[in-house]
mmCIF file of C-alpha atoms in Angstrom:
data_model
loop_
_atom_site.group_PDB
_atom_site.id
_atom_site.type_symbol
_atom_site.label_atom_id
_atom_site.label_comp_id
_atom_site.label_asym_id
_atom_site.label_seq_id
_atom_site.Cartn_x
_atom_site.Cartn_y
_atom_site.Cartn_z
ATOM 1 C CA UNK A 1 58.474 -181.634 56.734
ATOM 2 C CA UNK A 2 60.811 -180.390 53.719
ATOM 3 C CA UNK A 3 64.208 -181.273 54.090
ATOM 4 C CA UNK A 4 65.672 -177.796 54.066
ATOM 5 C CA UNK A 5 63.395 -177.532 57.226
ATOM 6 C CA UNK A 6 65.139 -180.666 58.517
ATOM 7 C CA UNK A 7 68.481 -179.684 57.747
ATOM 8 C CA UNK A 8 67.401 -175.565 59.306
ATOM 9 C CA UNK A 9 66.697 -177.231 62.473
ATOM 10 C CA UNK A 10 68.727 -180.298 63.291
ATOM 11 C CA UNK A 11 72.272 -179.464 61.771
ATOM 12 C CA UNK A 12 73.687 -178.262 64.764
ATOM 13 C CA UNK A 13 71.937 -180.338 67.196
ATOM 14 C CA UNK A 14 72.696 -183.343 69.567
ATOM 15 C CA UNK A 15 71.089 -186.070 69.927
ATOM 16 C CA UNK A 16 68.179 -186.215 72.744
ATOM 17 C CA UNK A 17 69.016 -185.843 76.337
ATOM 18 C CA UNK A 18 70.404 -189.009 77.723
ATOM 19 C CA UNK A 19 68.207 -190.326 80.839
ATOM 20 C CA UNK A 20 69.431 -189.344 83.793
ATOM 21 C CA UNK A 21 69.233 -193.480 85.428
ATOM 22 C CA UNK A 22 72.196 -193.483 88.118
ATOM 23 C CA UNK A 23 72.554 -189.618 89.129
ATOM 24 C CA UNK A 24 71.905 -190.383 92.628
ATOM 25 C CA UNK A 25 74.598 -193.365 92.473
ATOM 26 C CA UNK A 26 77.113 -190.861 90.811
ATOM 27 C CA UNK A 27 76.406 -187.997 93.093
ATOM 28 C CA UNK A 28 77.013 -190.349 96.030
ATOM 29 C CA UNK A 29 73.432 -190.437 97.845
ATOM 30 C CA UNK A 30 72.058 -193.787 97.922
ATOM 31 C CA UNK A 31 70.660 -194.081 101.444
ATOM 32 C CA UNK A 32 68.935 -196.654 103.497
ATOM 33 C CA UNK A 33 67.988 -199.563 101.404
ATOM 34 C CA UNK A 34 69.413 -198.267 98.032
ATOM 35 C CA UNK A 35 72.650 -199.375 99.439
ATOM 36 C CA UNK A 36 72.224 -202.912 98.749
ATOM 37 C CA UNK A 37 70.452 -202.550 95.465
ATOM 38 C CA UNK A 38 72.513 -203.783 92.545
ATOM 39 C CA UNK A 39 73.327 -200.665 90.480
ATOM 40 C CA UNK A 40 73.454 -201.474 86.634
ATOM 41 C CA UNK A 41 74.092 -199.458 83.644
ATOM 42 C CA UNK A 42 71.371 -201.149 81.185
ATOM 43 C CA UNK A 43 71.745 -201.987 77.553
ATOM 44 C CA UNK A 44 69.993 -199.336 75.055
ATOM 45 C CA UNK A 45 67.960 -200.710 72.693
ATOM 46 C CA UNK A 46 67.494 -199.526 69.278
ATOM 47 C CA UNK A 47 64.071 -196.912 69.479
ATOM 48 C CA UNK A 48 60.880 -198.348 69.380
ATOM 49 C CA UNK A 49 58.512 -195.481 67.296
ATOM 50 C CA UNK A 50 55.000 -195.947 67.629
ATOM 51 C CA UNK A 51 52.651 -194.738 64.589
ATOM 52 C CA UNK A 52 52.246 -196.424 61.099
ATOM 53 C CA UNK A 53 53.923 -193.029 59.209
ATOM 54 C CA UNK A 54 57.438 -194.598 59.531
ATOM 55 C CA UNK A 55 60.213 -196.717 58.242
ATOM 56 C CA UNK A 56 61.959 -198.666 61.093
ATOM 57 C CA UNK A 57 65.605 -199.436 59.657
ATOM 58 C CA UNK A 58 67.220 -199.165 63.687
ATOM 59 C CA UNK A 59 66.965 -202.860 64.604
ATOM 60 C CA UNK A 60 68.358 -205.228 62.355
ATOM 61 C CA UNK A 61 64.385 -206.698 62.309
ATOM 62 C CA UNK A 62 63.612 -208.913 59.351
ATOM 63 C CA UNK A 63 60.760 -206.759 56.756
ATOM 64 C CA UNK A 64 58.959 -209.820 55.735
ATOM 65 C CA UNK A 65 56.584 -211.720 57.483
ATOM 66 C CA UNK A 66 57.916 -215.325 59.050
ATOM 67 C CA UNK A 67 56.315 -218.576 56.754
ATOM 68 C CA UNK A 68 52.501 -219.269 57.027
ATOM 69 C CA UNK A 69 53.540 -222.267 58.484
ATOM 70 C CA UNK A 70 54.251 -220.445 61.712
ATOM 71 C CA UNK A 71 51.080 -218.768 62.585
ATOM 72 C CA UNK A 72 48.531 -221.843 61.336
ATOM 73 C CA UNK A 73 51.336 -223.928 64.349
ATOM 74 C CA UNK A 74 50.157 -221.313 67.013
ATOM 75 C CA UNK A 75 46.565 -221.205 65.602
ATOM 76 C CA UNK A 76 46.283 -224.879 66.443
ATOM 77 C CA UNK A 77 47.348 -225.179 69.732
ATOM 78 C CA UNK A 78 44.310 -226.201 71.883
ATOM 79 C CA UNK A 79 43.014 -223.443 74.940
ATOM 80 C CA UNK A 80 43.159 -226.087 77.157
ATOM 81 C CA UNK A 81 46.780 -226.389 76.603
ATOM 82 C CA UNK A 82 47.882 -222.835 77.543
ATOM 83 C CA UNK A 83 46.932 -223.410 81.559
ATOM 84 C CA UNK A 84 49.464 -226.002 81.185
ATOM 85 C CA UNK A 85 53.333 -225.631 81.752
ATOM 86 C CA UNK A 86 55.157 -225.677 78.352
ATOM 87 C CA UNK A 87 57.840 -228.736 78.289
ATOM 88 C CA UNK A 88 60.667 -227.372 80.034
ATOM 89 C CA UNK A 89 63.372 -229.148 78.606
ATOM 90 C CA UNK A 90 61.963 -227.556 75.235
ATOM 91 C CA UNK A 91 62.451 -231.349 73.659
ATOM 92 C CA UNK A 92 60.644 -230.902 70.454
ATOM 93 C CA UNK A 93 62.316 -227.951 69.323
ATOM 94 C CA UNK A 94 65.433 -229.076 70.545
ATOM 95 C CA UNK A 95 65.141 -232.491 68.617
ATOM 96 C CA UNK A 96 64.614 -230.106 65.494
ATOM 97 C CA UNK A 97 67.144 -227.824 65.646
ATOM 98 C CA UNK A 98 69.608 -230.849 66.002
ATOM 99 C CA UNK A 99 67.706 -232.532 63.051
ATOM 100 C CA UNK A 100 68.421 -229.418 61.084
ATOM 101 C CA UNK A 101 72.242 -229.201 61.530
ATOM 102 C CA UNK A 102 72.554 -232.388 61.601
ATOM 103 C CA UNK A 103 74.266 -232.903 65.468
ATOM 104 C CA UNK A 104 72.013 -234.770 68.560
ATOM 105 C CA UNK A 105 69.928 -232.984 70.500
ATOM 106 C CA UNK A 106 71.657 -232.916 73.849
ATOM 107 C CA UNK A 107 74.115 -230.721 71.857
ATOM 108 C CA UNK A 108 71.370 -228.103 71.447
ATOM 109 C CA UNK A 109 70.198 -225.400 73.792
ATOM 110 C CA UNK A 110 67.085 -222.985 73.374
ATOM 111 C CA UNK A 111 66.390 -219.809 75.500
ATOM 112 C CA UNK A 112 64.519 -216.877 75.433
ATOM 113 C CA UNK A 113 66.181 -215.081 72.122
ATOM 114 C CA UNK A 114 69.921 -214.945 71.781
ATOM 115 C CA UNK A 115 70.034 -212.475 74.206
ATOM 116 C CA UNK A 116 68.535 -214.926 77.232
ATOM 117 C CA UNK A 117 71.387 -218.039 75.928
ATOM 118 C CA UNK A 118 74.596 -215.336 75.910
ATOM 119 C CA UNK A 119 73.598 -214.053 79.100
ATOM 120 C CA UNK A 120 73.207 -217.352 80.628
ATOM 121 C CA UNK A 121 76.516 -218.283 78.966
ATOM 122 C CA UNK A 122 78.295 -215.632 80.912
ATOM 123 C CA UNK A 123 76.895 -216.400 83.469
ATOM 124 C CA UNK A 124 77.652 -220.285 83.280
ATOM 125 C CA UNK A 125 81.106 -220.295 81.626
ATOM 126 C CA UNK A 126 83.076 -217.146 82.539
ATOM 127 C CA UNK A 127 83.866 -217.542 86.261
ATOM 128 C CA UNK A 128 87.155 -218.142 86.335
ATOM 129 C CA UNK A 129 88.669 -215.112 87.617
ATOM 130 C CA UNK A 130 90.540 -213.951 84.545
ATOM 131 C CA UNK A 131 89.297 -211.327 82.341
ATOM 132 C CA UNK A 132 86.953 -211.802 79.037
ATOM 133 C CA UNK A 133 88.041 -210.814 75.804
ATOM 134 C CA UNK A 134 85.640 -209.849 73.495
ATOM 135 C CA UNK A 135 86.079 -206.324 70.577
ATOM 136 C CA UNK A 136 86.121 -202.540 71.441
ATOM 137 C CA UNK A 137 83.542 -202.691 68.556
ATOM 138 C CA UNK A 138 80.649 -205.338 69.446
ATOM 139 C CA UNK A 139 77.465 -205.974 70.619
ATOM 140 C CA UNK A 140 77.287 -203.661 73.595
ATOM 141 C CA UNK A 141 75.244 -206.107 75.813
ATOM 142 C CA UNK A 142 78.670 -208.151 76.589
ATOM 143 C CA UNK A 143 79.821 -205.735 78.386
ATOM 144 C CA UNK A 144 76.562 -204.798 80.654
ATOM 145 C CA UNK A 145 76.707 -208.466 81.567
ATOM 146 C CA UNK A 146 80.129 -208.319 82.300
ATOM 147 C CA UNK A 147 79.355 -205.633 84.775
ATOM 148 C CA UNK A 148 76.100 -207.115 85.730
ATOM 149 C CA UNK A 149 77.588 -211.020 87.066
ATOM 150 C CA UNK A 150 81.111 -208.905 88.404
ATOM 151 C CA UNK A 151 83.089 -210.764 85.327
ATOM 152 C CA UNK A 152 86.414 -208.772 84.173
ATOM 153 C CA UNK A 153 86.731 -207.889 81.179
ATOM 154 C CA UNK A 154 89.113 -206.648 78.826
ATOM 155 C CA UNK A 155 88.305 -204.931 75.525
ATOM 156 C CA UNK A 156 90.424 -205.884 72.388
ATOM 157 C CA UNK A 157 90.656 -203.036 69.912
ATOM 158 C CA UNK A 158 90.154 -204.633 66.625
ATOM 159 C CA UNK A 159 92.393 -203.735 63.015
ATOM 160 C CA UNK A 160 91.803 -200.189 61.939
ATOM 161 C CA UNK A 161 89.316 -202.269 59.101
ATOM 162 C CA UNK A 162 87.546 -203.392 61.896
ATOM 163 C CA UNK A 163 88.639 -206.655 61.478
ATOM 164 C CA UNK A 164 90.342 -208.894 64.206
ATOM 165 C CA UNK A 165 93.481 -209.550 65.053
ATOM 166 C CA UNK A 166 93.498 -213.086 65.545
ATOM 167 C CA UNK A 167 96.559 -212.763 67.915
ATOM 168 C CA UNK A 168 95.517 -210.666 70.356
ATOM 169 C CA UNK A 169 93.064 -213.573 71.324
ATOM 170 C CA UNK A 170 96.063 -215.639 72.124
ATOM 171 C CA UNK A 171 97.119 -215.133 76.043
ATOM 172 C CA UNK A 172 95.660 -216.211 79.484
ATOM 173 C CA UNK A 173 91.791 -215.130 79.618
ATOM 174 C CA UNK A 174 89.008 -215.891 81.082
ATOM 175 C CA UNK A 175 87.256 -216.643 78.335
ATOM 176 C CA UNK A 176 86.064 -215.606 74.344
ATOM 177 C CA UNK A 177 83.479 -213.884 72.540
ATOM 178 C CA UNK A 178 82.772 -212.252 69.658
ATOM 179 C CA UNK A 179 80.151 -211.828 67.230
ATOM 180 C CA UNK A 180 80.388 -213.098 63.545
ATOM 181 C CA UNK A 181 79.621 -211.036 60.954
ATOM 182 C CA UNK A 182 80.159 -208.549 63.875
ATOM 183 C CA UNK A 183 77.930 -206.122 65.485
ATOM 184 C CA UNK A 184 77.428 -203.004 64.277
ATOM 185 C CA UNK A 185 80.061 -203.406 61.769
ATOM 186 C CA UNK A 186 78.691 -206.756 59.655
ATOM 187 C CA UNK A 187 82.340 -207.638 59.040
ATOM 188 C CA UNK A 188 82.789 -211.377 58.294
ATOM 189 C CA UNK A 189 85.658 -213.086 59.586
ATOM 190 C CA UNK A 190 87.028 -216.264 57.996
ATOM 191 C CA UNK A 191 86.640 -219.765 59.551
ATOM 192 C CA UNK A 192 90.374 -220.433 59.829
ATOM 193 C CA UNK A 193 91.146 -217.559 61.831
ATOM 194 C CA UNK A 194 88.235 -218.788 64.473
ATOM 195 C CA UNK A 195 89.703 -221.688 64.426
ATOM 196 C CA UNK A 196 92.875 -220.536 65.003
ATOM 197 C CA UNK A 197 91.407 -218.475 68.075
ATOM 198 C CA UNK A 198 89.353 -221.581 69.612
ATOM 199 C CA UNK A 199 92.779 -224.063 68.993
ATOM 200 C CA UNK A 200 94.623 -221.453 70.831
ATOM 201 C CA UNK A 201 92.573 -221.433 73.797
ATOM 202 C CA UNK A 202 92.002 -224.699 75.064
ATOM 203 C CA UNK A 203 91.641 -223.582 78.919
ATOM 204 C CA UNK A 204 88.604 -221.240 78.014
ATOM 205 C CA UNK A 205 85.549 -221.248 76.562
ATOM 206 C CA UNK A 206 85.038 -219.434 73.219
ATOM 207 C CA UNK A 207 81.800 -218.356 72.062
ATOM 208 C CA UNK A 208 81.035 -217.416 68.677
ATOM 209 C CA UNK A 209 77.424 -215.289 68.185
ATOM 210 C CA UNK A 210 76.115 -215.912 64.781
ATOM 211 C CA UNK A 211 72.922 -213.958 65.163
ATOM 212 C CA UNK A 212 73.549 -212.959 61.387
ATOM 213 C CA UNK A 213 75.329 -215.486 59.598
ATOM 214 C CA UNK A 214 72.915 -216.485 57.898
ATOM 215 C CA UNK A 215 72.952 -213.645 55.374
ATOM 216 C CA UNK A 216 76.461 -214.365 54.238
ATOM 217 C CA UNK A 217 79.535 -216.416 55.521
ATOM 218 C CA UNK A 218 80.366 -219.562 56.677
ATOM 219 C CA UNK A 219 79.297 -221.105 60.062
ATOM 220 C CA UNK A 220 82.105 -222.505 62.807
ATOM 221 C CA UNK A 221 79.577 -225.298 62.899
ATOM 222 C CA UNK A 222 81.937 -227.979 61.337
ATOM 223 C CA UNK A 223 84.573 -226.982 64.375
ATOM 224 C CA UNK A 224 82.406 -228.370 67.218
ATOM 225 C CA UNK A 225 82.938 -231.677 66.551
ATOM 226 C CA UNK A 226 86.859 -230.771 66.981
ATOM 227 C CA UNK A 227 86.840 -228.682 69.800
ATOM 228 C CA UNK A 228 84.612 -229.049 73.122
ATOM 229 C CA UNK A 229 84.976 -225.474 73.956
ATOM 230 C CA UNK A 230 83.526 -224.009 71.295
ATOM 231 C CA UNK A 231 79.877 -222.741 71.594
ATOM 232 C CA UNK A 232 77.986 -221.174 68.787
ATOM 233 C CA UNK A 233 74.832 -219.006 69.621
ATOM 234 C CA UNK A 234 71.948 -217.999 67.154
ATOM 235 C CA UNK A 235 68.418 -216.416 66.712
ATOM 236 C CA UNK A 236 65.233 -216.508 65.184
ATOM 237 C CA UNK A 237 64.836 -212.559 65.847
ATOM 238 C CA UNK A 238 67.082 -211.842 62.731
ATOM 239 C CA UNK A 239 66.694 -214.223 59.412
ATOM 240 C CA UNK A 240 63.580 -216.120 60.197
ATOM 241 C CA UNK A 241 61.390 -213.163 61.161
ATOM 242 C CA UNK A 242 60.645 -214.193 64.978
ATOM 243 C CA UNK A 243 61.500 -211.281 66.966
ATOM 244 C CA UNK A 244 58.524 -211.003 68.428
ATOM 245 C CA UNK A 245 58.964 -214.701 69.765
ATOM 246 C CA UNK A 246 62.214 -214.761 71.377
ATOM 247 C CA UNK A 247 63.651 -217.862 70.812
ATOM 248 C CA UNK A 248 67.432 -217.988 70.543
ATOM 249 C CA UNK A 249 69.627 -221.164 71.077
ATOM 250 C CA UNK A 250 72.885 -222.505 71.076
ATOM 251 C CA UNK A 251 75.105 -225.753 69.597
ATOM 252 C CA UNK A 252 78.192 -227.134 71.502
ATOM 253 C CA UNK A 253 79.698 -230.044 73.141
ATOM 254 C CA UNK A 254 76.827 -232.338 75.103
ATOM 255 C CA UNK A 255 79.255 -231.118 78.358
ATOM 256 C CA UNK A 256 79.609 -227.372 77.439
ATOM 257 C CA UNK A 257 75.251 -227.446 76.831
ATOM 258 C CA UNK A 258 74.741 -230.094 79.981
ATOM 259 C CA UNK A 259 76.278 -226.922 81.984
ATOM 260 C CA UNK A 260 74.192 -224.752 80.599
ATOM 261 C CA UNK A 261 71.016 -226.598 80.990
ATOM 262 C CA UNK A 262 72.229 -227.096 84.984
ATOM 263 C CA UNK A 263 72.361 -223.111 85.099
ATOM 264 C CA UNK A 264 69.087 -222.937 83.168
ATOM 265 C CA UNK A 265 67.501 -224.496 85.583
ATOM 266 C CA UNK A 266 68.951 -223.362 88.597
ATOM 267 C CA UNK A 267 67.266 -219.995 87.219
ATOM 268 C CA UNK A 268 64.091 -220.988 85.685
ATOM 269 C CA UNK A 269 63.139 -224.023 84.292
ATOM 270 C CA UNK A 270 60.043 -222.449 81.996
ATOM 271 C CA UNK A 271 61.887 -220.131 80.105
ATOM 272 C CA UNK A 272 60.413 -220.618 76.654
ATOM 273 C CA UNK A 273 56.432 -220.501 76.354
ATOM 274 C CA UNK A 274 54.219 -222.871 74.469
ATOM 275 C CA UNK A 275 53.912 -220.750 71.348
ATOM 276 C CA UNK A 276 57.279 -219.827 70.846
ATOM 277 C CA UNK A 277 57.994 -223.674 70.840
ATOM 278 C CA UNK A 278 55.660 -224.439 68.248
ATOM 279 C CA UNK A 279 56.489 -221.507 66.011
ATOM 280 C CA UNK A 280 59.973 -222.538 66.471
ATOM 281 C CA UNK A 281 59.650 -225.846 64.880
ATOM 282 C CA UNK A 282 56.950 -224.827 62.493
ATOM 283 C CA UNK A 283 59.877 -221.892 61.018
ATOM 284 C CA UNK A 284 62.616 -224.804 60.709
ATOM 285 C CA UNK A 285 60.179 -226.844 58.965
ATOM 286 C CA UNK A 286 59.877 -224.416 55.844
ATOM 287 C CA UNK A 287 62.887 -224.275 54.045
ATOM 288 C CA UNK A 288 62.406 -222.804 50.828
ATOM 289 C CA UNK A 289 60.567 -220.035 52.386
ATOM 290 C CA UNK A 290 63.660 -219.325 54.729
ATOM 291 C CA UNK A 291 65.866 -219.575 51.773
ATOM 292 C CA UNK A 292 63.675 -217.033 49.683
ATOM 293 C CA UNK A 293 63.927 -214.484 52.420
ATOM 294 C CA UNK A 294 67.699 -214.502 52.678
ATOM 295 C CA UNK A 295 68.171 -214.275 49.091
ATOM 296 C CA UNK A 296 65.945 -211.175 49.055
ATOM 297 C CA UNK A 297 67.456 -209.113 51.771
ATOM 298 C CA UNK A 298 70.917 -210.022 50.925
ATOM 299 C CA UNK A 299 69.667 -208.929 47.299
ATOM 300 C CA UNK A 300 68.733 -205.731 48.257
ATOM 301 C CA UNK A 301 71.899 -205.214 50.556
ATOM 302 C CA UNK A 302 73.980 -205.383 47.753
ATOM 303 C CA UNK A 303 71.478 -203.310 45.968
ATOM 304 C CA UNK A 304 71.743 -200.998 48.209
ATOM 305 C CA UNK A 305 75.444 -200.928 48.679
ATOM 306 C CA UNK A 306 75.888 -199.947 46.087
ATOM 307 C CA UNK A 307 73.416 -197.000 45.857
ATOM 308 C CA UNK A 308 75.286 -195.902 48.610
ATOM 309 C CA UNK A 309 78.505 -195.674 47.191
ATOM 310 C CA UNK A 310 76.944 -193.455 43.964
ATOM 311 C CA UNK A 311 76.097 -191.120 46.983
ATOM 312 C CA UNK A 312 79.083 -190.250 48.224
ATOM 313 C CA UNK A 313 79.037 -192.751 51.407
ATOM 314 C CA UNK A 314 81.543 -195.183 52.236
ATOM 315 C CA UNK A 315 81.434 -198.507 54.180
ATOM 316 C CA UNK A 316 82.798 -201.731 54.990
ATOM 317 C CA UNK A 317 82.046 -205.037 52.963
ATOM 318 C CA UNK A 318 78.654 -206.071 55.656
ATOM 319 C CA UNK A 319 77.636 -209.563 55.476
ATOM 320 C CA UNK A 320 74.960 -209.143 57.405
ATOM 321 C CA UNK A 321 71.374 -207.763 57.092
ATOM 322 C CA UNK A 322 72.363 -204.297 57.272
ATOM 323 C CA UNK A 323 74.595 -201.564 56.138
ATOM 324 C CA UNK A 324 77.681 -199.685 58.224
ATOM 325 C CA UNK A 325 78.271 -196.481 56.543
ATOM 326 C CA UNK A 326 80.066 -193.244 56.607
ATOM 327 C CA UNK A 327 79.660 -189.829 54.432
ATOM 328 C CA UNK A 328 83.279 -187.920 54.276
ATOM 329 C CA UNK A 329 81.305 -184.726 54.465
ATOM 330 C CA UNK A 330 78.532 -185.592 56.487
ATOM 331 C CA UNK A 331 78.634 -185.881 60.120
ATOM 332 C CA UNK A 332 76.397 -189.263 61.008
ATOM 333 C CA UNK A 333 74.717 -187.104 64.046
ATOM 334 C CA UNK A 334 73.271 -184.848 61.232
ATOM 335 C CA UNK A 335 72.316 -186.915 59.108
ATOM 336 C CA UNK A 336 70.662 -189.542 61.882
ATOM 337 C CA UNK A 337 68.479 -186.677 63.227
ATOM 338 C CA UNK A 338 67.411 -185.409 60.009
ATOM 339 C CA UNK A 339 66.494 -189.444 59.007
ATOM 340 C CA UNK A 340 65.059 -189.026 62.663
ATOM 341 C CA UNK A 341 62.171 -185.449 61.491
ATOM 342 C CA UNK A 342 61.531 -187.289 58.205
ATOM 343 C CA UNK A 343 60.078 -190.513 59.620
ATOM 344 C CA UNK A 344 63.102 -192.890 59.021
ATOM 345 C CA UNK A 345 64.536 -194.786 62.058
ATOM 346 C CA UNK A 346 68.655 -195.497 61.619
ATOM 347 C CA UNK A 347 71.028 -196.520 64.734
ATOM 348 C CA UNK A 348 74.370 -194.284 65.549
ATOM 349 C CA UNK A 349 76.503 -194.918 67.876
ATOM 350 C CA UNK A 350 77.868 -191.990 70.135
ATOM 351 C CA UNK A 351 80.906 -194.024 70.808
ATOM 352 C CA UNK A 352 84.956 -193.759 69.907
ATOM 353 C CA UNK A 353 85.960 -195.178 66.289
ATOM 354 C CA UNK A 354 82.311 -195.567 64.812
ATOM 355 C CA UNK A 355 80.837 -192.139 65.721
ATOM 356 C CA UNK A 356 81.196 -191.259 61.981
ATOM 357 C CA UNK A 357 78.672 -194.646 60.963
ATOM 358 C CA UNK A 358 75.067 -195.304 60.824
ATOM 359 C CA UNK A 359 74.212 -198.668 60.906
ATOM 360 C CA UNK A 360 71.452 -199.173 58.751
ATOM 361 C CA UNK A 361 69.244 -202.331 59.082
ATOM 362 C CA UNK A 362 67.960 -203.542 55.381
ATOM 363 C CA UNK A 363 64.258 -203.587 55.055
ATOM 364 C CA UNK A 364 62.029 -204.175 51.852
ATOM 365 C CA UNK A 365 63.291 -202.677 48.596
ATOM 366 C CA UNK A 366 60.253 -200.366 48.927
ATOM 367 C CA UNK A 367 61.762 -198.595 52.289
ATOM 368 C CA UNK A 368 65.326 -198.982 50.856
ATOM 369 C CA UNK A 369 64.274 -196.800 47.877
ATOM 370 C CA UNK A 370 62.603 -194.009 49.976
ATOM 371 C CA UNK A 371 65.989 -194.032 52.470
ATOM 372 C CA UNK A 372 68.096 -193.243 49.273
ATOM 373 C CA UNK A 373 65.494 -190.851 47.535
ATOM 374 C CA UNK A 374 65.389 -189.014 51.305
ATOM 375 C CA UNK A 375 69.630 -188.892 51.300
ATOM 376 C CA UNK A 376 70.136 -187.959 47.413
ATOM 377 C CA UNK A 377 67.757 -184.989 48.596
ATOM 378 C CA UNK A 378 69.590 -184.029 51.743
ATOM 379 C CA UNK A 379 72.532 -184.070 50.142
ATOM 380 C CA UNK A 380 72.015 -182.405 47.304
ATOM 381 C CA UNK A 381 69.863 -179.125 49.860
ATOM 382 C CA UNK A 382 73.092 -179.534 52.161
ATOM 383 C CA UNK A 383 75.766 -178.710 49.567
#
């Protein structure tokens, strides 16, 4: 469709109808046995477009393929060994993530993506009674948890540069969390101010998710051997190009990952499948192949960044594998809808403080270049 078409018919519009999951609840007329069903409000995913015609920037997904080393791992596994149980304690994989950052094994946790290990983390380490800190601006599942296990929470507005404030972090809680680069805003925050945060709070638990450190900043991993409640989660999903795996884990003390393993299985003790495990290992295993990939998306971040700026839009300094930006004459509804028509999938956020933003996940330079071709036209038809 031509973009003066685009801009004709989704200028004024909002975004699509929000599903109407809990209008019985709010309206009061849950009868019977709906009266002792759990109500949740769910986490909403980043849109999931099926066809070939498109270019999916909406989920922070890696663009290149993970190493060859990962699918020849999976091709091998015998049939015989898939009516089998997959080792539960995960041992292999464990044994090389700890070989890889160089701590022992019983200090290293595995679940089903990053998502599986925080929510089991909640779940495990924030019972005491006092409320959770974690950002206004975040990863919006910690709060669905919250909700979901009965936790309170309270939500600490960050810095009006969306950075944090390590003091409001020091008082009575319940426990810690926050994301780092952060979620949706890829702000990095420096290691001596999470320190300062973990040193002040040695009552609670303080998790740090590094889902996308990879792609710029420095890792709290030299803290844990100073401080037992420190956990750090990661993923696969994000710089080694397994989200379609789901294999997430986590490094702490031996007593704050013991806990966690108890929980684990109290729950389900066959959480991660038999080729997840072996693509797991075969991904650590191929290190200049991980390091290539960073150094081309963070490449084409900057690239991009800076393409950006030429058009008009403004942002903050992301460290991450995607872009947070704002046009001052733009609203970010328009300009995700009309993205939207012409095939290109972007995340906004209807929320308070970053309803101006896209976040923009970085994919191949190929996709990059027909985002910014799409946008220099846009603008120039919308003037």
């Amino acid at each position: 469709m031509e973009i003066s078409a685009i801009i004709k018919r989704n200028g004024k519009n909002g975004l699509p109808d929000k599903p109407e999951a809990g209008e019985k609840e709010r309206n009061g007329l849950r009868m019977g046995w709906e009266k002792n069903v759990r109500n949740a409000v769910p986490y909403t995913p980043g849109e999931q477009p099926g066809g070939g015609n498109i270019i999916k920037l909406n989920t922070n997904e890696n663009p290149y393929p993970p190493p060859p080393g990962v699918l020849e791992a999976v091709r091998n596994l015998e049939a015989a060994q898939y009516s089998l149980y997959p080792d539960p304690d995960a041992g292999a994989l464990r044994q090389c993530l700890a070989d890889y950052y160089g701590v022992e094994k019983e200090r290293v946790f595995v679940g089903v993506g990053s998502d599986d290990v925080l929510a089991l983390s909640f779940l495990t380490f924030f019972n005491g009674g006092r409320p959770v800190l974690f950002p206004d601006i975040t990863y919006s599942f910690y709060d669905v948890w919250a909700n979901l296990y009965g936790i309170p929470y309270r939500t600490v507005p960050l810095r009006e540069d969306f950075t944090i404030d390590e003091k409001d972090y020091m008082c009575e809680n319940g426990g810690i969390i926050f994301p780092n680069p952060n979620a949706p805003t890829g702000v990095l925050e420096p290691l001596d101010k999470i320190e300062a945060i973990v040193r002040a709070n040695p009552n609670a638990v303080v998790i740090v998710d590094e889902a996308y450190i990879d792609f710029g900043g420095e890792s709290a991993l030299p803290l844990l051997d100073r401080y037992e409640n420190l956990l750090l989660v990661r993923t696969f999903s994000k710089s080694r190009s397994l989200a379609g795996l789901r294999i997430g884990f986590a490094l702490g003390s031996k007593k704050l990952i013991g806990y966690l393993q108890d929980v684990k299985f109290s729950f389900n003790s066959y959480t991660m499948n038999l080729p997840s495990l072996a693509a797991g290992a075969a991904s650590i295993a191929d290190e200049p192949y991980f390091r290539e990939q960073l150094r081309k998306v963070t490449q084409v971040r900057e690239w991009v960044k800076k393409e950006l700026q030429a058009l008009g839009f403004s942002g903050t300094d992301s460290r991450s594998n995607f872009v947070f930006v704002t046009h001052p004459k733009i609203p970010a509804k328009d300009l995700f809808l009309a993205l939207r028509e012409a095939g290109i999938y972007v995340r906004y956020f209807e929320k308070p403080r970053i309803d101006r933003y896209l976040r923009i996940s970085i994919g191949t330079r190929e996709q990059m270049h027909a985002l910014l071709i799409f946008l220099k036209q846009y603008i120039t038809e919308r003037k």
